[in-house]
């Protein structure tokens, strides 16, 4: 019987906010950040990011059942499965590579993806983007030296010991505590009771934590209750934030696409707003890699325009099992007893036997949290902006663009330096009650 290599994915957290300000916001936009992939990471790094973005949209569509709220981190899922991919072989490796859109075989991908993750990390005033990985293995077992070395050198994934056989609950508590520490206590009890057992041999965990202030701040004094139209036609009252500033906005597949940059411009939230609540399903159906790429090209060519922006203040949270969605995308062998993770070489540490323990992936868990508001910790921080300038004494300024997100929309959080999609979701309205 195969040992259960239980992979826990997610613990992805985004806290987005801007410091409250009593002043009118400047009509400005953060200076754009050059995308350094080709120069710094090379074509293989760019291919890895293109693959991540393709998986992001596949994963979103496979997960977006119904019309309720949803928030996922495909970057977290891709990274965690990437840890297991390094130990996969033959048909299992081929299947993972196809479903996750990895451009390279396991060892080469680990090196490239590790460099991509290092490039994306941010630790600066007003914004933080941190990625953490960790592997817990049952006492008395050991992994391939090469596998462990690659986990440490490419993914900074520390190896920890746990006694799943003797005290699975204590091991679960330890892992959950580590996740809480990596996510500012926002993700709690990622692994529920019963998810690990005496049969669990290892647990892989990835966390992504992002906290950033808006480049153009909302004033808390301007936030007030307003109507939000749901897909079914009902109307709910929600806190709506308001500001007038310069944003890049374009049309995309019958919707408005707006770029809301975070401080310093390394990160942005993209809001894809259908023309009406009923248009959400159509927009989601047509949202594919080529469509999004075309829309982003169009957005990149757009100039920042004077914009009257309305956005809900909201929170999203999601926790669940990813196996059904991943199986729908074609990840089947890796989740079955036929899986081949022989490159990990899970063997007894204190035995002369060199026979590998057969390994299969267990339940794949994912948990996310999103907080979007107008508050932040650095209200007086300086931000580089480019003001709106109208040349010619006889030329009248264009009327402001109105971007009013008062009905369901799709949102993406992207690293503008690499183009990588970190988070993707849907805000459909406040939860019932």
GROMACS .gro file of C-alpha atoms in nm:
model
  433
    1UNK     CA    1   0.000   0.000   0.000
    2UNK     CA    2   0.139   0.339  -0.096
    3UNK     CA    3   0.246   0.577   0.174
    4UNK     CA    4   0.047   0.897   0.184
    5UNK     CA    5   0.260   1.193   0.084
    6UNK     CA    6   0.005   1.451   0.188
    7UNK     CA    7   0.058   1.787   0.026
    8UNK     CA    8  -0.093   2.093   0.188
    9UNK     CA    9  -0.110   2.384  -0.051
   10UNK     CA   10  -0.199   2.743  -0.002
   11UNK     CA   11  -0.211   2.950   0.309
   12UNK     CA   12  -0.203   3.237   0.063
   13UNK     CA   13  -0.284   3.578   0.204
   14UNK     CA   14  -0.332   3.918   0.050
   15UNK     CA   15  -0.400   4.227   0.259
   16UNK     CA   16  -0.440   4.529   0.035
   17UNK     CA   17  -0.500   4.875   0.166
   18UNK     CA   18  -0.412   5.239   0.151
   19UNK     CA   19  -0.358   5.480   0.435
   20UNK     CA   20  -0.651   5.705   0.508
   21UNK     CA   21  -0.606   6.063   0.397
   22UNK     CA   22  -0.812   6.374   0.457
   23UNK     CA   23  -0.669   6.542   0.148
   24UNK     CA   24  -0.795   6.521  -0.207
   25UNK     CA   25  -0.596   6.255  -0.395
   26UNK     CA   26  -0.351   6.374  -0.657
   27UNK     CA   27  -0.442   6.314  -1.019
   28UNK     CA   28  -0.136   6.101  -1.075
   29UNK     CA   29  -0.018   5.752  -1.148
   30UNK     CA   30   0.277   5.556  -1.019
   31UNK     CA   31   0.567   5.537  -1.257
   32UNK     CA   32   0.558   5.207  -1.443
   33UNK     CA   33   0.808   4.938  -1.351
   34UNK     CA   34   0.998   4.773  -1.634
   35UNK     CA   35   0.935   4.401  -1.672
   36UNK     CA   36   1.281   4.247  -1.613
   37UNK     CA   37   1.207   3.884  -1.700
   38UNK     CA   38   1.385   3.875  -2.033
   39UNK     CA   39   1.687   4.064  -1.899
   40UNK     CA   40   1.719   3.901  -1.556
   41UNK     CA   41   1.553   3.561  -1.580
   42UNK     CA   42   1.595   3.491  -1.949
   43UNK     CA   43   1.357   3.307  -2.183
   44UNK     CA   44   1.318   3.009  -1.948
   45UNK     CA   45   1.203   3.236  -1.666
   46UNK     CA   46   0.960   3.411  -1.896
   47UNK     CA   47   0.828   3.073  -2.011
   48UNK     CA   48   0.776   2.972  -1.647
   49UNK     CA   49   0.569   3.286  -1.584
   50UNK     CA   50   0.368   3.239  -1.902
   51UNK     CA   51   0.298   2.884  -1.786
   52UNK     CA   52   0.190   3.007  -1.442
   53UNK     CA   53  -0.053   3.252  -1.599
   54UNK     CA   54  -0.198   2.985  -1.827
   55UNK     CA   55  -0.250   2.756  -1.529
   56UNK     CA   56  -0.400   3.044  -1.330
   57UNK     CA   57  -0.685   3.084  -1.576
   58UNK     CA   58  -0.736   2.708  -1.617
   59UNK     CA   59  -0.746   2.667  -1.240
   60UNK     CA   60  -0.985   2.958  -1.193
   61UNK     CA   61  -1.231   2.821  -1.448
   62UNK     CA   62  -1.219   2.472  -1.295
   63UNK     CA   63  -1.285   2.619  -0.950
   64UNK     CA   64  -1.540   2.888  -1.037
   65UNK     CA   65  -1.859   2.691  -0.981
   66UNK     CA   66  -2.176   2.887  -0.915
   67UNK     CA   67  -2.172   3.264  -0.882
   68UNK     CA   68  -2.051   3.320  -0.525
   69UNK     CA   69  -1.730   3.473  -0.395
   70UNK     CA   70  -1.403   3.303  -0.478
   71UNK     CA   71  -1.038   3.383  -0.410
   72UNK     CA   72  -0.744   3.164  -0.509
   73UNK     CA   73  -0.368   3.184  -0.533
   74UNK     CA   74  -0.260   2.989  -0.840
   75UNK     CA   75   0.096   3.099  -0.769
   76UNK     CA   76   0.082   2.922  -0.433
   77UNK     CA   77  -0.074   2.610  -0.584
   78UNK     CA   78   0.178   2.602  -0.868
   79UNK     CA   79   0.471   2.649  -0.630
   80UNK     CA   80   0.360   2.376  -0.390
   81UNK     CA   81   0.295   2.126  -0.668
   82UNK     CA   82   0.631   2.231  -0.808
   83UNK     CA   83   0.794   2.105  -0.488
   84UNK     CA   84   0.640   1.763  -0.549
   85UNK     CA   85   0.717   1.783  -0.923
   86UNK     CA   86   1.090   1.785  -0.844
   87UNK     CA   87   1.045   1.433  -0.705
   88UNK     CA   88   0.820   1.306  -0.985
   89UNK     CA   89   0.932   1.072  -1.263
   90UNK     CA   90   0.813   0.934  -1.596
   91UNK     CA   91   0.436   0.950  -1.661
   92UNK     CA   92   0.366   1.131  -1.333
   93UNK     CA   93   0.614   1.406  -1.417
   94UNK     CA   94   0.475   1.434  -1.770
   95UNK     CA   95   0.120   1.471  -1.639
   96UNK     CA   96   0.209   1.736  -1.382
   97UNK     CA   97   0.411   1.927  -1.641
   98UNK     CA   98   0.117   1.930  -1.883
   99UNK     CA   99  -0.152   2.031  -1.633
  100UNK     CA  100   0.055   2.296  -1.455
  101UNK     CA  101   0.207   2.428  -1.780
  102UNK     CA  102   0.561   2.383  -1.653
  103UNK     CA  103   0.800   2.453  -1.944
  104UNK     CA  104   1.087   2.233  -1.824
  105UNK     CA  105   1.158   1.888  -1.674
  106UNK     CA  106   1.166   1.863  -1.293
  107UNK     CA  107   1.526   1.949  -1.205
  108UNK     CA  108   1.557   2.233  -1.456
  109UNK     CA  109   1.220   2.377  -1.358
  110UNK     CA  110   1.314   2.383  -0.989
  111UNK     CA  111   1.616   2.599  -1.066
  112UNK     CA  112   1.426   2.841  -1.290
  113UNK     CA  113   1.116   2.865  -1.071
  114UNK     CA  114   1.325   2.925  -0.763
  115UNK     CA  115   1.487   3.223  -0.933
  116UNK     CA  116   1.146   3.357  -1.040
  117UNK     CA  117   1.024   3.342  -0.679
  118UNK     CA  118   1.334   3.518  -0.550
  119UNK     CA  119   1.283   3.794  -0.808
  120UNK     CA  120   0.927   3.856  -0.690
  121UNK     CA  121   0.997   3.894  -0.318
  122UNK     CA  122   0.948   4.244  -0.175
  123UNK     CA  123   1.039   4.380   0.167
  124UNK     CA  124   1.006   4.757   0.148
  125UNK     CA  125   0.810   5.041   0.310
  126UNK     CA  126   0.441   5.010   0.232
  127UNK     CA  127   0.454   4.669   0.067
  128UNK     CA  128   0.560   4.313   0.145
  129UNK     CA  129   0.554   4.003  -0.073
  130UNK     CA  130   0.691   3.695   0.101
  131UNK     CA  131   0.700   3.334  -0.016
  132UNK     CA  132   0.779   3.050   0.223
  133UNK     CA  133   0.806   2.674   0.173
  134UNK     CA  134   0.857   2.395   0.422
  135UNK     CA  135   0.861   2.016   0.416
  136UNK     CA  136   0.779   1.796   0.715
  137UNK     CA  137   0.878   1.428   0.695
  138UNK     CA  138   0.804   1.136   0.925
  139UNK     CA  139   1.074   1.055   1.181
  140UNK     CA  140   1.282   0.760   1.064
  141UNK     CA  141   1.247   0.836   0.693
  142UNK     CA  142   1.484   1.020   0.466
  143UNK     CA  143   1.467   1.166   0.118
  144UNK     CA  144   1.713   1.176  -0.169
  145UNK     CA  145   2.006   1.404  -0.089
  146UNK     CA  146   1.967   1.566  -0.432
  147UNK     CA  147   1.597   1.632  -0.375
  148UNK     CA  148   1.659   1.789  -0.034
  149UNK     CA  149   1.945   1.998  -0.171
  150UNK     CA  150   1.727   2.133  -0.453
  151UNK     CA  151   1.444   2.212  -0.211
  152UNK     CA  152   1.682   2.413   0.004
  153UNK     CA  153   1.883   2.588  -0.269
  154UNK     CA  154   1.602   2.668  -0.513
  155UNK     CA  155   1.293   2.699  -0.292
  156UNK     CA  156   1.450   2.780   0.048
  157UNK     CA  157   1.233   2.494   0.174
  158UNK     CA  158   1.356   2.385   0.514
  159UNK     CA  159   1.322   2.021   0.614
  160UNK     CA  160   1.154   1.946   0.948
  161UNK     CA  161   1.081   1.621   1.129
  162UNK     CA  162   0.741   1.518   1.261
  163UNK     CA  163   0.595   1.215   1.437
  164UNK     CA  164   0.281   1.156   1.232
  165UNK     CA  165   0.273   0.790   1.338
  166UNK     CA  166   0.296   0.860   1.710
  167UNK     CA  167   0.113   1.192   1.745
  168UNK     CA  168  -0.046   1.322   1.426
  169UNK     CA  169  -0.236   1.590   1.617
  170UNK     CA  170   0.084   1.742   1.758
  171UNK     CA  171   0.233   1.743   1.408
  172UNK     CA  172  -0.078   1.914   1.272
  173UNK     CA  173  -0.060   2.179   1.543
  174UNK     CA  174   0.306   2.249   1.468
  175UNK     CA  175   0.243   2.289   1.095
  176UNK     CA  176  -0.056   2.517   1.150
  177UNK     CA  177   0.147   2.731   1.390
  178UNK     CA  178   0.419   2.775   1.126
  179UNK     CA  179   0.158   2.879   0.869
  180UNK     CA  180   0.017   3.136   1.110
  181UNK     CA  181   0.364   3.281   1.163
  182UNK     CA  182   0.425   3.313   0.789
  183UNK     CA  183   0.092   3.485   0.724
  184UNK     CA  184   0.068   3.731   1.010
  185UNK     CA  185  -0.185   3.506   1.189
  186UNK     CA  186  -0.435   3.557   0.906
  187UNK     CA  187  -0.442   3.192   0.799
  188UNK     CA  188  -0.537   2.979   1.098
  189UNK     CA  189  -0.598   2.605   1.119
  190UNK     CA  190  -0.506   2.540   0.757
  191UNK     CA  191  -0.496   2.168   0.826
  192UNK     CA  192  -0.822   2.055   0.991
  193UNK     CA  193  -0.849   1.773   1.241
  194UNK     CA  194  -0.824   1.436   1.074
  195UNK     CA  195  -0.644   1.565   0.765
  196UNK     CA  196  -0.318   1.406   0.880
  197UNK     CA  197  -0.296   1.062   1.035
  198UNK     CA  198  -0.054   0.786   1.129
  199UNK     CA  199  -0.035   0.698   0.760
  200UNK     CA  200   0.089   1.042   0.659
  201UNK     CA  201   0.456   1.035   0.568
  202UNK     CA  202   0.520   1.394   0.467
  203UNK     CA  203   0.354   1.732   0.432
  204UNK     CA  204   0.455   2.007   0.190
  205UNK     CA  205   0.340   2.362   0.262
  206UNK     CA  206   0.371   2.682   0.061
  207UNK     CA  207   0.261   3.025   0.181
  208UNK     CA  208   0.237   3.354  -0.003
  209UNK     CA  209   0.185   3.667   0.202
  210UNK     CA  210   0.126   4.004   0.040
  211UNK     CA  211   0.046   4.330   0.215
  212UNK     CA  212   0.054   4.656   0.025
  213UNK     CA  213  -0.073   5.012   0.032
  214UNK     CA  214  -0.246   5.164  -0.266
  215UNK     CA  215  -0.036   5.401  -0.475
  216UNK     CA  216  -0.332   5.639  -0.489
  217UNK     CA  217  -0.499   5.641  -0.152
  218UNK     CA  218  -0.867   5.637  -0.067
  219UNK     CA  219  -0.998   5.873   0.196
  220UNK     CA  220  -1.179   5.690   0.473
  221UNK     CA  221  -1.403   5.993   0.513
  222UNK     CA  222  -1.536   5.934   0.161
  223UNK     CA  223  -1.642   5.574   0.227
  224UNK     CA  224  -2.016   5.533   0.268
  225UNK     CA  225  -2.284   5.269   0.232
  226UNK     CA  226  -2.420   5.220  -0.116
  227UNK     CA  227  -2.610   4.968  -0.329
  228UNK     CA  228  -2.432   4.665  -0.476
  229UNK     CA  229  -2.626   4.475  -0.742
  230UNK     CA  230  -2.600   4.094  -0.722
  231UNK     CA  231  -2.614   3.854  -1.016
  232UNK     CA  232  -2.969   3.747  -0.925
  233UNK     CA  233  -3.093   4.107  -0.932
  234UNK     CA  234  -3.102   4.157  -0.556
  235UNK     CA  235  -2.945   4.468  -0.406
  236UNK     CA  236  -2.729   4.469  -0.094
  237UNK     CA  237  -2.580   4.763   0.092
  238UNK     CA  238  -2.199   4.759   0.113
  239UNK     CA  239  -1.932   5.014   0.211
  240UNK     CA  240  -1.816   5.181  -0.111
  241UNK     CA  241  -1.481   5.360  -0.129
  242UNK     CA  242  -1.446   5.661  -0.358
  243UNK     CA  243  -1.162   5.860  -0.508
  244UNK     CA  244  -1.074   6.067  -0.812
  245UNK     CA  245  -0.727   6.003  -0.954
  246UNK     CA  246  -0.549   5.890  -1.268
  247UNK     CA  247  -0.578   5.523  -1.364
  248UNK     CA  248  -0.521   5.317  -1.676
  249UNK     CA  249  -0.855   5.177  -1.794
  250UNK     CA  250  -0.952   5.001  -2.115
  251UNK     CA  251  -1.230   4.784  -2.257
  252UNK     CA  252  -1.192   4.406  -2.253
  253UNK     CA  253  -1.442   4.151  -2.384
  254UNK     CA  254  -1.745   4.363  -2.305
  255UNK     CA  255  -1.607   4.478  -1.971
  256UNK     CA  256  -1.395   4.756  -1.827
  257UNK     CA  257  -1.043   4.660  -1.719
  258UNK     CA  258  -0.874   4.887  -1.465
  259UNK     CA  259  -0.522   4.877  -1.322
  260UNK     CA  260  -0.509   4.983  -0.956
  261UNK     CA  261  -0.138   4.997  -0.868
  262UNK     CA  262   0.001   4.942  -0.524
  263UNK     CA  263   0.273   5.161  -0.383
  264UNK     CA  264   0.587   5.186  -0.603
  265UNK     CA  265   0.412   5.007  -0.889
  266UNK     CA  266   0.568   4.661  -0.849
  267UNK     CA  267   0.223   4.513  -0.786
  268UNK     CA  268  -0.122   4.591  -0.916
  269UNK     CA  269  -0.480   4.480  -0.877
  270UNK     CA  270  -0.662   4.433  -1.205
  271UNK     CA  271  -1.039   4.471  -1.183
  272UNK     CA  272  -1.242   4.327  -1.471
  273UNK     CA  273  -1.587   4.483  -1.442
  274UNK     CA  274  -1.870   4.352  -1.665
  275UNK     CA  275  -2.113   4.605  -1.806
  276UNK     CA  276  -2.389   4.454  -1.588
  277UNK     CA  277  -2.423   4.192  -1.312
  278UNK     CA  278  -2.557   3.940  -1.564
  279UNK     CA  279  -2.243   3.980  -1.775
  280UNK     CA  280  -2.012   3.815  -1.521
  281UNK     CA  281  -2.060   3.459  -1.651
  282UNK     CA  282  -1.990   3.567  -2.008
  283UNK     CA  283  -1.672   3.749  -1.910
  284UNK     CA  284  -1.549   3.449  -1.710
  285UNK     CA  285  -1.625   3.210  -1.994
  286UNK     CA  286  -1.420   3.413  -2.240
  287UNK     CA  287  -1.131   3.474  -2.003
  288UNK     CA  288  -0.841   3.271  -2.142
  289UNK     CA  289  -0.467   3.315  -2.179
  290UNK     CA  290  -0.485   3.473  -2.524
  291UNK     CA  291  -0.779   3.695  -2.429
  292UNK     CA  292  -0.613   3.820  -2.113
  293UNK     CA  293  -0.282   3.880  -2.293
  294UNK     CA  294  -0.459   4.088  -2.557
  295UNK     CA  295  -0.644   4.287  -2.290
  296UNK     CA  296  -0.323   4.351  -2.097
  297UNK     CA  297  -0.147   4.466  -2.414
  298UNK     CA  298  -0.433   4.708  -2.472
  299UNK     CA  299  -0.416   4.825  -2.111
  300UNK     CA  300  -0.042   4.876  -2.139
  301UNK     CA  301  -0.094   5.108  -2.435
  302UNK     CA  302  -0.358   5.312  -2.251
  303UNK     CA  303  -0.265   5.642  -2.091
  304UNK     CA  304  -0.366   5.717  -1.735
  305UNK     CA  305  -0.696   5.905  -1.740
  306UNK     CA  306  -0.872   6.119  -1.486
  307UNK     CA  307  -1.104   5.862  -1.324
  308UNK     CA  308  -1.389   5.866  -1.077
  309UNK     CA  309  -1.336   5.532  -0.905
  310UNK     CA  310  -1.576   5.345  -0.680
  311UNK     CA  311  -1.469   5.016  -0.522
  312UNK     CA  312  -1.624   4.812  -0.240
  313UNK     CA  313  -1.440   4.769   0.086
  314UNK     CA  314  -1.448   4.395   0.128
  315UNK     CA  315  -1.292   4.075   0.253
  316UNK     CA  316  -1.275   3.740   0.082
  317UNK     CA  317  -1.177   3.406   0.228
  318UNK     CA  318  -1.166   3.060   0.078
  319UNK     CA  319  -1.072   2.720   0.215
  320UNK     CA  320  -1.118   2.387   0.053
  321UNK     CA  321  -0.987   2.073  -0.116
  322UNK     CA  322  -0.835   2.118  -0.460
  323UNK     CA  323  -0.833   1.756  -0.576
  324UNK     CA  324  -1.160   1.773  -0.777
  325UNK     CA  325  -1.057   2.084  -0.971
  326UNK     CA  326  -0.710   1.948  -1.040
  327UNK     CA  327  -0.850   1.613  -1.148
  328UNK     CA  328  -1.082   1.796  -1.387
  329UNK     CA  329  -0.776   1.962  -1.539
  330UNK     CA  330  -0.615   1.621  -1.591
  331UNK     CA  331  -0.408   1.564  -1.276
  332UNK     CA  332  -0.509   1.203  -1.214
  333UNK     CA  333  -0.208   0.972  -1.209
  334UNK     CA  334  -0.028   1.194  -0.955
  335UNK     CA  335  -0.327   1.167  -0.722
  336UNK     CA  336  -0.360   0.789  -0.758
  337UNK     CA  337  -0.179   0.482  -0.629
  338UNK     CA  338  -0.003   0.466  -0.968
  339UNK     CA  339   0.190   0.786  -0.898
  340UNK     CA  340   0.566   0.777  -0.947
  341UNK     CA  341   0.762   1.005  -0.715
  342UNK     CA  342   1.069   0.785  -0.716
  343UNK     CA  343   1.304   1.084  -0.759
  344UNK     CA  344   1.231   1.168  -0.394
  345UNK     CA  345   1.362   0.825  -0.287
  346UNK     CA  346   1.170   0.797   0.040
  347UNK     CA  347   1.357   0.529   0.237
  348UNK     CA  348   1.404   0.418   0.599
  349UNK     CA  349   1.682   0.626   0.750
  350UNK     CA  350   1.816   0.355   0.982
  351UNK     CA  351   1.787   0.054   0.757
  352UNK     CA  352   2.025  -0.107   0.512
  353UNK     CA  353   1.729  -0.154   0.281
  354UNK     CA  354   1.734   0.083  -0.016
  355UNK     CA  355   1.386   0.004  -0.145
  356UNK     CA  356   1.179   0.319  -0.188
  357UNK     CA  357   0.849   0.365  -0.010
  358UNK     CA  358   0.581   0.407  -0.278
  359UNK     CA  359   0.441   0.758  -0.255
  360UNK     CA  360   0.117   0.914  -0.371
  361UNK     CA  361  -0.026   1.259  -0.311
  362UNK     CA  362  -0.303   1.284  -0.055
  363UNK     CA  363  -0.560   1.556  -0.001
  364UNK     CA  364  -0.451   1.891  -0.141
  365UNK     CA  365  -0.574   2.179   0.074
  366UNK     CA  366  -0.581   2.548  -0.011
  367UNK     CA  367  -0.670   2.851   0.200
  368UNK     CA  368  -0.668   3.219   0.111
  369UNK     CA  369  -0.761   3.552   0.262
  370UNK     CA  370  -0.812   3.890   0.097
  371UNK     CA  371  -0.864   4.224   0.271
  372UNK     CA  372  -0.924   4.533   0.060
  373UNK     CA  373  -0.981   4.863   0.238
  374UNK     CA  374  -0.867   5.224   0.252
  375UNK     CA  375  -0.646   5.190   0.561
  376UNK     CA  376  -0.273   5.151   0.592
  377UNK     CA  377   0.020   5.222   0.823
  378UNK     CA  378   0.212   5.485   0.625
  379UNK     CA  379  -0.011   5.776   0.537
  380UNK     CA  380   0.277   6.020   0.487
  381UNK     CA  381   0.491   5.803   0.262
  382UNK     CA  382   0.604   5.958  -0.066
  383UNK     CA  383   0.499   5.801  -0.395
  384UNK     CA  384   0.642   5.882  -0.738
  385UNK     CA  385   0.364   6.000  -0.966
  386UNK     CA  386   0.330   6.141  -1.314
  387UNK     CA  387   0.075   6.420  -1.317
  388UNK     CA  388  -0.187   6.462  -1.586
  389UNK     CA  389  -0.075   6.736  -1.824
  390UNK     CA  390  -0.295   6.887  -2.094
  391UNK     CA  391  -0.094   7.071  -2.360
  392UNK     CA  392  -0.226   7.354  -2.574
  393UNK     CA  393  -0.413   7.656  -2.446
  394UNK     CA  394  -0.727   7.586  -2.649
  395UNK     CA  395  -0.756   7.216  -2.574
  396UNK     CA  396  -1.025   7.111  -2.328
  397UNK     CA  397  -0.950   6.825  -2.087
  398UNK     CA  398  -1.125   6.496  -2.152
  399UNK     CA  399  -1.418   6.420  -1.922
  400UNK     CA  400  -1.332   6.180  -1.639
  401UNK     CA  401  -1.376   5.807  -1.684
  402UNK     CA  402  -1.629   5.655  -1.445
  403UNK     CA  403  -1.532   5.315  -1.306
  404UNK     CA  404  -1.803   5.210  -1.062
  405UNK     CA  405  -1.757   4.858  -0.926
  406UNK     CA  406  -2.103   4.829  -0.774
  407UNK     CA  407  -2.176   4.483  -0.915
  408UNK     CA  408  -1.983   4.152  -0.936
  409UNK     CA  409  -1.635   4.160  -1.088
  410UNK     CA  410  -1.326   3.948  -1.144
  411UNK     CA  411  -1.002   4.058  -0.979
  412UNK     CA  412  -0.640   3.961  -1.034
  413UNK     CA  413  -0.332   4.063  -0.839
  414UNK     CA  414  -0.023   4.071  -1.057
  415UNK     CA  415   0.348   4.128  -1.017
  416UNK     CA  416   0.410   4.397  -1.278
  417UNK     CA  417   0.785   4.329  -1.288
  418UNK     CA  418   0.737   3.973  -1.406
  419UNK     CA  419   0.375   3.972  -1.523
  420UNK     CA  420   0.299   3.679  -1.290
  421UNK     CA  421  -0.057   3.634  -1.163
  422UNK     CA  422  -0.036   3.587  -0.785
  423UNK     CA  423  -0.406   3.586  -0.696
  424UNK     CA  424  -0.730   3.559  -0.889
  425UNK     CA  425  -1.088   3.571  -0.770
  426UNK     CA  426  -1.439   3.698  -0.793
  427UNK     CA  427  -1.623   3.940  -0.567
  428UNK     CA  428  -1.994   3.868  -0.605
  429UNK     CA  429  -2.116   4.066  -0.306
  430UNK     CA  430  -2.130   4.044   0.073
  431UNK     CA  431  -2.203   3.703   0.225
  432UNK     CA  432  -2.564   3.635   0.330
  433UNK     CA  433  -2.663   3.760   0.672
   0.00000   0.00000   0.00000
